[in-house]
Amino acid sequence: MIDISKVSKWYGEFQVLDQCSTRIAKGEVVVVCGPSGSGKSTLIKCVNGLELFQRGEITVDGTSVGAKGTNLPVLRSKIGMVFQNFELFPHISVIDNIKLAQIKVLGRDEGEAAENGLGLLRRVGLDEQAYKYPAQLSGGQQQRVAIARALAMDPIAMLFDEPTSALDPEMINEVLDVMVELASDGMTMMVVTHEMGFARKVADRVVFMDEGRIEEDCTKDEFFGAPRGERAQSFLSKILQH
Amino acid sequence: MFGDFDFKIIVESLPFLWEGMQTTFLLTVVAIIGGIILGTLLALSRLSGFKPLAFIAGSYVNFFRSMPLILVIFWFYFLVPLVLGRPVGGFYSVLVAFVLFEAAYYCEIIRAGVQSVRPDQIYAGQALGLRYSQNMRYIVLPQAFRNMIPILLTQAIILFQDTSLVYVVGIKDFLVSADLVANRENRVLELFVTVAIVYFVLCLAGSLFVRRLQRSYAL
């Protein structure tokens, strides 16, 4: 489904990604973790072409992201993305957030988009908030709306870029619950997160990054059982201590 | 000096002054609308990744911002009929001058407004599959204009005052109308006090409105 092959990226002189390779099969849930600044967010943004990369290749469902002729808007519309800070559009209501791209990108009509949107809001437990504005919702609610907004496009895969990092602790679980349910429904997911509990529960594989390189790429049992690298060991011991 | 202040002449000339004020309002409104439309196009050009377009828009802005408005008004008054090869009437040439001049300022306001929208909002629009133009239209510009409302209104107030510069080419706006009456009736003090009060009250009201808006929206 998602095939990342020897991807390298530089910001000027500084190399942020160094020959990163991994693949995510259909229905697979892959958690990407690592210390901050290790390039995880950059890598996940490369997958739908929000960030450009200079070397290597990424294909999603057979389409090369970096190729010149690729219609990026069309490709992106098939890949859902959830951001750290939710990024709901503050000037329109919750339901309009979910309807907008369905209408403008997929060409659905008002009624169909609204019906689909309300259904998804019900699924994330927020159908009563449909006509509120994003600012009237809590962080956890906003992130669930953001997930519903991405799902409304019927994506073939979902990318999560630290979806719970900006949330207060008591709101993290409501978002993770939605993600766990999504995973058990068979959604293909690439998730950048520090939530090791989530990784333990639903990840098929764990990718560990450090300084722009993929240091570990293994099943979760291997990763939590005995990570090979020293850096992954020290990262795990730090993050699991508390 | 104020002993023989003639209120009657003010009342009598009100209809005539109102006509002038309509010209002033018309100039202001057209310059604002035209300036914002052209300014938006310029701002998008300046922000575009296409270098030649950004360069042309940037040069335009720098050029007009380096010119005194009064000079631009003069120029267009004499230049536009020459370019078109026929008289167009002072009012239209002045209108063109104002729109072109104001667009340079609106461009910079709008550019700042667009840049005030967080880059991640643009990412979010892109991630949903919106094309650049759709992202601008549905996501970025609505938020940008909302952030810009106070400064846009402030610019409108400045523009309202600046329209009095059409005096130099004899367009009968509010100020020129008052001047005509003042000279005809030899009542300079009465008329110019009136003009000052009207400008002051309208602009103050505008400023207060902006301040209230800023407070209620915490912009």
Coordinates of C-alpha atoms in Angstrom, one line a residue:
Chain A
M1 CA 0.0 0.0 0.0
I2 CA 2.6 2.5 1.1
D3 CA 6.1 1.9 -0.1
I4 CA 8.9 4.1 1.2
S5 CA 12.2 3.5 -0.5
K6 CA 15.5 5.1 0.3
V7 CA 14.0 8.5 1.0
S8 CA 16.5 11.3 1.8
K9 CA 15.6 14.9 2.4
W10 CA 17.7 18.0 3.2
Y11 CA 16.8 21.4 4.5
G12 CA 19.6 23.3 2.9
E13 CA 22.7 21.7 4.2
F14 CA 21.0 19.9 7.0
Q15 CA 19.9 16.3 6.3
V16 CA 16.5 15.5 7.9
L17 CA 15.9 12.1 6.3
D18 CA 18.6 9.6 5.5
Q19 CA 17.8 6.7 3.2
C20 CA 14.5 5.8 4.9
S21 CA 12.8 2.7 3.7
T22 CA 9.8 0.8 5.0
R23 CA 6.5 -0.5 3.6
I24 CA 3.1 -0.6 5.0
A25 CA 0.8 -3.4 3.7
K26 CA -2.9 -3.0 3.3
G27 CA -4.7 -3.2 6.6
E28 CA -1.4 -2.9 8.5
V29 CA -1.0 -0.5 11.5
V30 CA 2.6 0.9 11.8
V31 CA 3.6 3.1 14.7
V32 CA 6.5 5.4 14.0
C33 CA 8.3 6.6 17.1
G34 CA 11.6 8.2 18.1
P35 CA 13.0 11.2 19.9
S36 CA 11.9 14.7 18.8
G37 CA 13.8 16.0 15.8
S38 CA 14.3 12.4 14.5
G39 CA 12.4 13.1 11.3
K40 CA 9.2 11.1 12.0
S41 CA 6.8 14.0 11.2
T42 CA 8.8 14.9 8.2
L43 CA 8.7 11.4 6.9
I44 CA 4.9 11.0 7.4
K45 CA 4.4 14.4 5.6
C46 CA 6.4 13.0 2.7
V47 CA 4.0 10.2 2.2
N48 CA 1.2 12.5 1.0
G49 CA 3.6 15.0 -0.6
L50 CA 3.1 17.8 2.0
E51 CA 6.8 17.8 2.3
L52 CA 9.1 17.2 -0.7
F53 CA 12.1 14.9 -0.7
Q54 CA 15.1 15.1 -2.9
R55 CA 16.0 11.4 -3.2
G56 CA 14.3 8.1 -3.1
E57 CA 10.8 7.1 -3.9
I58 CA 7.4 6.8 -2.2
T59 CA 4.5 5.0 -3.8
V60 CA 1.0 4.9 -2.4
D61 CA -1.3 2.4 -4.0
G62 CA 1.0 2.2 -7.0
T63 CA 1.3 6.0 -7.5
S64 CA 4.6 7.6 -7.1
V65 CA 4.4 10.6 -4.8
G66 CA 7.5 12.4 -6.0
A67 CA 7.0 11.8 -9.8
K68 CA 6.4 14.9 -11.9
G69 CA 3.2 13.8 -13.5
T70 CA 1.5 12.8 -10.3
N71 CA -1.7 14.7 -9.5
L72 CA -1.0 15.3 -5.9
P73 CA -4.4 16.7 -4.9
V74 CA -6.1 13.6 -6.2
L75 CA -3.6 11.3 -4.5
R76 CA -3.9 13.3 -1.2
S77 CA -7.7 13.1 -1.3
K78 CA -7.3 9.3 -1.0
I79 CA -5.0 9.5 2.0
G80 CA -6.5 10.8 5.3
M81 CA -4.3 12.8 7.5
V82 CA -4.7 13.9 11.1
F83 CA -2.5 16.6 12.6
Q84 CA -1.0 17.3 16.0
N85 CA -3.0 20.5 16.4
F86 CA -6.2 19.1 14.8
E87 CA -6.2 21.9 12.1
L88 CA -9.9 22.1 11.9
F89 CA -10.9 25.2 9.9
P90 CA -11.9 27.7 12.5
H91 CA -14.1 29.9 10.4
I92 CA -16.7 27.2 9.5
S93 CA -18.8 24.8 11.6
V94 CA -17.9 21.2 12.4
I95 CA -20.2 19.8 9.8
D96 CA -19.0 22.2 7.2
N97 CA -15.4 21.1 8.0
I98 CA -16.4 17.6 7.1
K99 CA -18.5 18.6 4.1
L100 CA -16.1 20.9 2.4
A101 CA -13.7 18.5 0.7
Q102 CA -16.4 16.0 0.0
I103 CA -18.2 18.6 -2.1
K104 CA -15.2 20.5 -3.6
V105 CA -12.9 17.5 -4.2
L106 CA -15.1 14.5 -4.5
G107 CA -18.0 16.3 -6.1
R108 CA -20.6 15.0 -3.7
D109 CA -23.8 16.9 -3.4
E110 CA -24.8 18.8 -0.2
G111 CA -27.2 16.2 1.1
E112 CA -24.9 13.2 0.5
A113 CA -22.0 15.0 2.1
A114 CA -24.0 16.1 5.1
E115 CA -25.5 12.6 5.6
N116 CA -22.1 11.0 5.4
G117 CA -20.6 13.7 7.7
L118 CA -23.3 13.2 10.4
G119 CA -22.9 9.5 10.2
L120 CA -19.2 9.8 10.9
L121 CA -19.8 12.3 13.7
R122 CA -22.1 9.7 15.2
R123 CA -19.3 7.2 14.9
V124 CA -16.9 9.4 16.9
G125 CA -19.7 10.3 19.3
L126 CA -20.0 13.9 18.3
D127 CA -23.2 14.2 16.2
E128 CA -24.6 16.6 18.7
Q129 CA -21.8 19.1 18.1
A130 CA -22.3 19.2 14.3
Y131 CA -23.4 22.8 14.1
K132 CA -20.9 24.2 16.6
Y133 CA -17.6 25.9 15.7
P134 CA -14.3 24.1 16.3
A135 CA -13.3 26.6 19.0
Q136 CA -16.4 25.6 21.0
L137 CA -15.1 22.0 21.3
S138 CA -12.5 20.5 23.6
G139 CA -9.2 19.4 22.1
G140 CA -10.2 15.8 22.3
Q141 CA -13.4 16.5 20.5
Q142 CA -11.7 18.6 17.9
Q143 CA -9.3 15.8 17.2
R144 CA -12.2 13.3 16.8
V145 CA -13.8 15.7 14.4
A146 CA -10.5 15.9 12.5
I147 CA -10.5 12.1 12.2
A148 CA -14.1 12.1 11.0
R149 CA -13.2 14.8 8.4
A150 CA -10.4 12.6 7.1
L151 CA -12.6 9.5 7.0
A152 CA -15.3 11.4 5.1
M153 CA -13.1 11.1 2.0
D154 CA -13.2 7.3 2.2
P155 CA -9.4 7.1 2.4
I156 CA -7.5 4.0 1.5
A157 CA -5.0 4.8 4.3
M158 CA -4.7 7.1 7.3
L159 CA -1.7 9.1 8.4
F160 CA -1.6 10.3 12.0
D161 CA 1.0 12.9 12.9
E162 CA 1.3 12.9 16.7
P163 CA -2.5 13.0 17.1
T164 CA -2.5 13.1 20.9
S165 CA 0.6 15.2 21.7
A166 CA -1.3 18.4 22.0
L167 CA -4.0 17.0 24.2
D168 CA -4.5 17.1 27.9
P169 CA -4.0 13.7 29.5
E170 CA -7.7 13.1 30.2
M171 CA -8.5 13.6 26.5
I172 CA -6.0 11.3 25.1
N173 CA -8.0 8.1 25.5
E174 CA -11.1 9.3 23.7
V175 CA -9.0 9.9 20.6
L176 CA -7.0 6.7 21.0
D177 CA -10.3 4.8 21.4
V178 CA -11.4 6.0 18.0
M179 CA -8.1 5.1 16.5
V180 CA -8.1 1.6 18.0
E181 CA -11.6 1.1 16.6
L182 CA -10.4 2.2 13.2
A183 CA -7.5 -0.2 13.3
S184 CA -9.7 -3.1 14.2
D185 CA -11.9 -2.2 11.2
G186 CA -8.9 -2.9 9.1
M187 CA -7.8 0.6 8.2
T188 CA -4.3 0.9 6.9
M189 CA -2.6 3.3 9.4
M190 CA 0.8 5.0 9.8
V191 CA 0.9 6.6 13.2
V192 CA 3.6 8.9 14.5
T193 CA 3.1 8.8 18.3
H194 CA 4.7 8.3 21.7
E195 CA 1.7 6.4 23.0
M196 CA 3.4 3.1 23.5
G197 CA 0.2 1.7 25.0
F198 CA -1.5 2.3 21.7
A199 CA 1.4 0.7 19.9
R200 CA 1.3 -2.4 22.1
K201 CA -2.4 -2.7 21.6
V202 CA -2.9 -2.3 17.9
A203 CA 0.4 -1.9 16.0
D204 CA 1.5 -4.6 13.7
R205 CA 4.9 -3.1 13.4
V206 CA 7.0 -0.4 15.1
V207 CA 9.4 1.8 13.2
F208 CA 12.0 3.6 15.4
M209 CA 13.7 6.6 14.0
D210 CA 16.7 8.6 15.2
E211 CA 18.6 11.4 13.5
G212 CA 16.7 11.0 10.2
R213 CA 17.4 7.3 10.0
I214 CA 15.1 4.3 10.5
E215 CA 17.0 2.4 13.2
E216 CA 14.5 -0.3 13.9
D217 CA 11.7 -1.7 11.8
C218 CA 10.2 -4.8 13.4
T219 CA 7.1 -6.4 14.8
K220 CA 5.8 -4.9 18.0
D221 CA 6.8 -8.0 20.0
E222 CA 10.3 -7.8 18.7
F223 CA 10.4 -4.1 19.5
F224 CA 9.0 -4.2 23.0
G225 CA 10.7 -7.5 23.7
A226 CA 14.2 -6.8 22.7
P227 CA 15.0 -3.8 20.5
R228 CA 18.3 -4.5 18.9
G229 CA 19.7 -1.0 18.9
E230 CA 21.1 0.9 21.8
R231 CA 19.2 4.1 20.9
A232 CA 15.9 2.3 20.8
Q233 CA 16.6 0.7 24.1
S234 CA 17.5 4.0 25.8
F235 CA 14.4 5.6 24.2
L236 CA 12.1 2.9 25.4
S237 CA 13.6 2.9 28.9
K238 CA 13.0 6.7 29.1
I239 CA 9.5 6.7 27.7
L240 CA 8.3 3.6 29.7
Q241 CA 9.7 4.7 33.0
H242 CA 6.7 6.7 34.1
Chain B
M1 CA -14.5 86.5 15.1
F2 CA -17.1 84.0 15.9
G3 CA -19.6 86.7 16.6
D4 CA -20.9 86.8 13.0
F5 CA -20.7 83.0 12.5
D6 CA -23.4 82.4 10.0
F7 CA -25.2 79.1 10.7
K8 CA -27.8 79.8 8.0
I9 CA -25.3 79.5 5.2
I10 CA -24.3 76.1 6.4
V11 CA -27.9 74.9 6.5
E12 CA -28.6 76.4 3.1
S13 CA -25.6 74.8 1.5
L14 CA -26.2 71.4 2.9
P15 CA -27.9 69.9 -0.2
F16 CA -25.0 71.1 -2.3
L17 CA -22.4 69.8 0.2
W18 CA -24.3 66.4 0.3
E19 CA -23.8 66.1 -3.4
G20 CA -20.1 66.6 -2.9
M21 CA -20.2 64.1 -0.1
Q22 CA -21.8 61.5 -2.4
T23 CA -18.8 61.9 -4.7
T24 CA -16.5 61.4 -1.8
F25 CA -18.3 58.3 -0.7
L26 CA -18.4 56.9 -4.2
L27 CA -14.7 57.5 -4.6
T28 CA -14.0 55.9 -1.3
V29 CA -16.2 52.9 -1.8
V30 CA -15.0 52.2 -5.4
A31 CA -11.4 52.6 -4.4
I32 CA -11.8 50.2 -1.4
I33 CA -13.6 47.5 -3.5
G34 CA -11.3 47.9 -6.5
G35 CA -8.3 48.2 -4.3
I36 CA -9.1 45.1 -2.3
I37 CA -9.8 43.0 -5.5
L38 CA -6.7 44.2 -7.3
G39 CA -4.7 44.1 -4.0
T40 CA -5.7 40.4 -3.4
L41 CA -4.6 39.5 -6.9
L42 CA -1.3 41.3 -6.3
A43 CA -0.9 39.7 -2.9
L44 CA -1.4 36.2 -4.4
S45 CA 1.0 37.0 -7.2
R46 CA 3.6 38.2 -4.6
L47 CA 3.2 35.0 -2.7
S48 CA 3.1 32.8 -5.7
G49 CA 6.0 30.4 -6.4
F50 CA 6.2 31.7 -9.9
K51 CA 9.1 34.1 -9.6
P52 CA 8.4 36.5 -12.6
L53 CA 4.9 37.0 -11.4
A54 CA 6.0 37.7 -7.8
F55 CA 8.6 40.1 -9.2
I56 CA 6.2 42.1 -11.2
A57 CA 3.7 42.3 -8.3
G58 CA 6.5 43.3 -6.0
S59 CA 7.7 46.0 -8.4
Y60 CA 4.2 47.4 -8.7
V61 CA 3.8 47.7 -5.0
N62 CA 7.2 49.3 -4.5
F63 CA 6.6 51.7 -7.3
F64 CA 3.2 53.0 -6.0
R65 CA 4.3 53.0 -2.4
S66 CA 7.2 55.3 -3.4
M67 CA 4.9 57.8 -5.1
P68 CA 3.0 60.6 -3.3
L69 CA -0.7 60.0 -3.9
I70 CA -1.1 63.6 -5.1
L71 CA 1.4 62.9 -7.9
V72 CA -0.4 59.8 -9.0
I73 CA -3.7 61.7 -9.1
F74 CA -2.1 64.4 -11.3
W75 CA -0.6 61.9 -13.6
F76 CA -3.6 59.9 -14.2
Y77 CA -5.6 63.0 -14.7
F78 CA -3.4 64.0 -17.6
L79 CA -2.2 60.6 -18.7
V80 CA -5.3 58.5 -19.0
P81 CA -6.9 60.7 -21.7
L82 CA -3.6 60.7 -23.5
V83 CA -3.3 57.0 -23.4
L84 CA -6.9 56.4 -24.4
G85 CA -6.8 59.1 -27.0
R86 CA -10.0 60.7 -25.8
P87 CA -11.2 62.6 -22.8
V88 CA -12.5 60.4 -20.1
G89 CA -13.7 62.9 -17.5
G90 CA -11.7 63.8 -14.5
F91 CA -13.7 61.6 -12.2
Y92 CA -12.9 58.4 -14.0
S93 CA -9.2 59.1 -14.2
V94 CA -9.1 59.9 -10.5
L95 CA -11.0 56.7 -9.8
V96 CA -8.4 54.7 -11.7
A97 CA -5.6 56.5 -9.9
F98 CA -7.1 55.7 -6.5
V99 CA -7.8 52.0 -7.3
L100 CA -4.3 51.5 -8.6
F101 CA -2.7 53.4 -5.7
E102 CA -4.7 51.8 -3.0
A103 CA -4.2 48.3 -4.4
A104 CA -0.5 48.6 -3.5
Y105 CA -1.3 49.2 0.1
Y106 CA -4.1 46.6 0.2
C107 CA -1.7 44.1 -1.4
E108 CA 0.7 44.4 1.6
I109 CA -2.2 44.2 4.1
I110 CA -3.6 41.1 2.4
R111 CA -0.2 39.5 2.1
A112 CA 0.4 39.9 5.8
G113 CA -3.1 38.5 6.4
V114 CA -2.4 35.5 4.3
Q115 CA 0.9 34.9 6.1
S116 CA -0.9 35.2 9.4
V117 CA -2.8 31.9 8.6
R118 CA -0.8 29.1 10.2
P119 CA 1.0 26.9 7.6
D120 CA -0.5 23.8 9.1
Q121 CA -4.0 25.1 8.0
I122 CA -2.7 25.1 4.5
Y123 CA -1.3 21.6 5.0
A124 CA -4.7 20.5 6.3
G125 CA -6.5 21.8 3.2
Q126 CA -3.9 20.2 0.9
A127 CA -4.2 16.9 2.8
L128 CA -7.9 16.8 2.0
G129 CA -7.1 17.1 -1.7
L130 CA -7.9 20.8 -2.2
R131 CA -6.1 22.4 -5.1
Y132 CA -4.1 25.5 -4.5
S133 CA -6.8 27.8 -5.7
Q134 CA -9.5 26.0 -3.7
N135 CA -7.3 26.1 -0.6
M136 CA -6.8 29.8 -1.0
R137 CA -10.5 30.5 -1.6
Y138 CA -12.1 28.3 1.1
I139 CA -9.5 28.0 3.8
V140 CA -6.8 30.7 3.7
L141 CA -8.5 33.9 2.4
P142 CA -11.6 33.7 4.7
Q143 CA -9.3 33.4 7.7
A144 CA -6.9 36.0 6.4
F145 CA -9.6 38.6 5.8
R146 CA -11.0 38.0 9.2
N147 CA -7.7 38.7 10.8
M148 CA -7.4 41.8 8.6
I149 CA -10.7 43.4 9.3
P150 CA -9.4 46.1 11.7
I151 CA -6.5 47.1 9.5
L152 CA -8.7 47.1 6.4
L153 CA -11.1 49.4 8.1
T154 CA -8.3 51.6 9.3
Q155 CA -7.0 51.8 5.7
A156 CA -10.5 52.7 4.6
I157 CA -10.6 55.6 7.0
I158 CA -7.3 56.9 5.7
L159 CA -8.6 56.5 2.2
F160 CA -11.7 58.4 3.0
Q161 CA -9.5 61.3 4.1
D162 CA -7.2 61.0 1.2
T163 CA -10.0 61.3 -1.4
S164 CA -10.0 65.0 -0.5
L165 CA -6.8 65.2 -2.6
V166 CA -8.9 65.2 -5.7
Y167 CA -9.1 68.9 -4.9
V168 CA -6.0 69.3 -7.0
V169 CA -7.8 68.4 -10.2
G170 CA -11.0 70.0 -9.3
I171 CA -13.3 67.0 -8.8
K172 CA -16.3 68.2 -6.9
D173 CA -16.0 66.1 -3.8
F174 CA -17.1 67.2 -0.3
L175 CA -14.1 69.5 0.3
V176 CA -14.3 71.1 -3.1
S177 CA -18.0 71.7 -2.8
A178 CA -17.4 73.4 0.5
D179 CA -14.6 75.5 -1.0
L180 CA -16.9 76.6 -3.8
V181 CA -19.6 77.8 -1.4
A182 CA -17.0 79.4 0.8
N183 CA -15.6 81.5 -2.0
R184 CA -19.0 82.3 -3.5
E185 CA -20.5 83.4 -0.2
N186 CA -17.2 84.6 1.3
R187 CA -17.9 82.4 4.3
V188 CA -14.6 80.5 4.5
L189 CA -14.7 80.0 8.3
E190 CA -18.2 78.6 8.4
L191 CA -17.6 76.2 5.6
F192 CA -14.2 74.9 6.6
V193 CA -15.2 74.5 10.2
T194 CA -18.1 72.4 9.0
V195 CA -15.9 70.3 6.7
A196 CA -13.5 69.7 9.6
I197 CA -16.2 68.6 11.9
V198 CA -17.8 66.3 9.4
Y199 CA -14.5 64.6 8.6
F200 CA -13.6 64.4 12.3
V201 CA -16.9 62.9 13.3
L202 CA -17.0 60.3 10.5
C203 CA -13.4 59.2 11.0
L204 CA -13.7 59.1 14.8
A205 CA -16.8 57.0 14.5
G206 CA -15.0 54.7 12.2
S207 CA -12.0 54.4 14.5
L208 CA -14.3 53.7 17.5
F209 CA -16.1 51.1 15.5
V210 CA -12.8 49.4 14.7
R211 CA -11.7 49.5 18.3
R212 CA -14.9 47.9 19.4
L213 CA -14.7 45.3 16.8
Q214 CA -11.1 44.5 17.9
R215 CA -12.2 44.1 21.5
S216 CA -15.3 42.0 20.8
Y217 CA -13.5 39.6 18.5
A218 CA -10.2 39.9 20.3
L219 CA -8.5 40.2 17.0

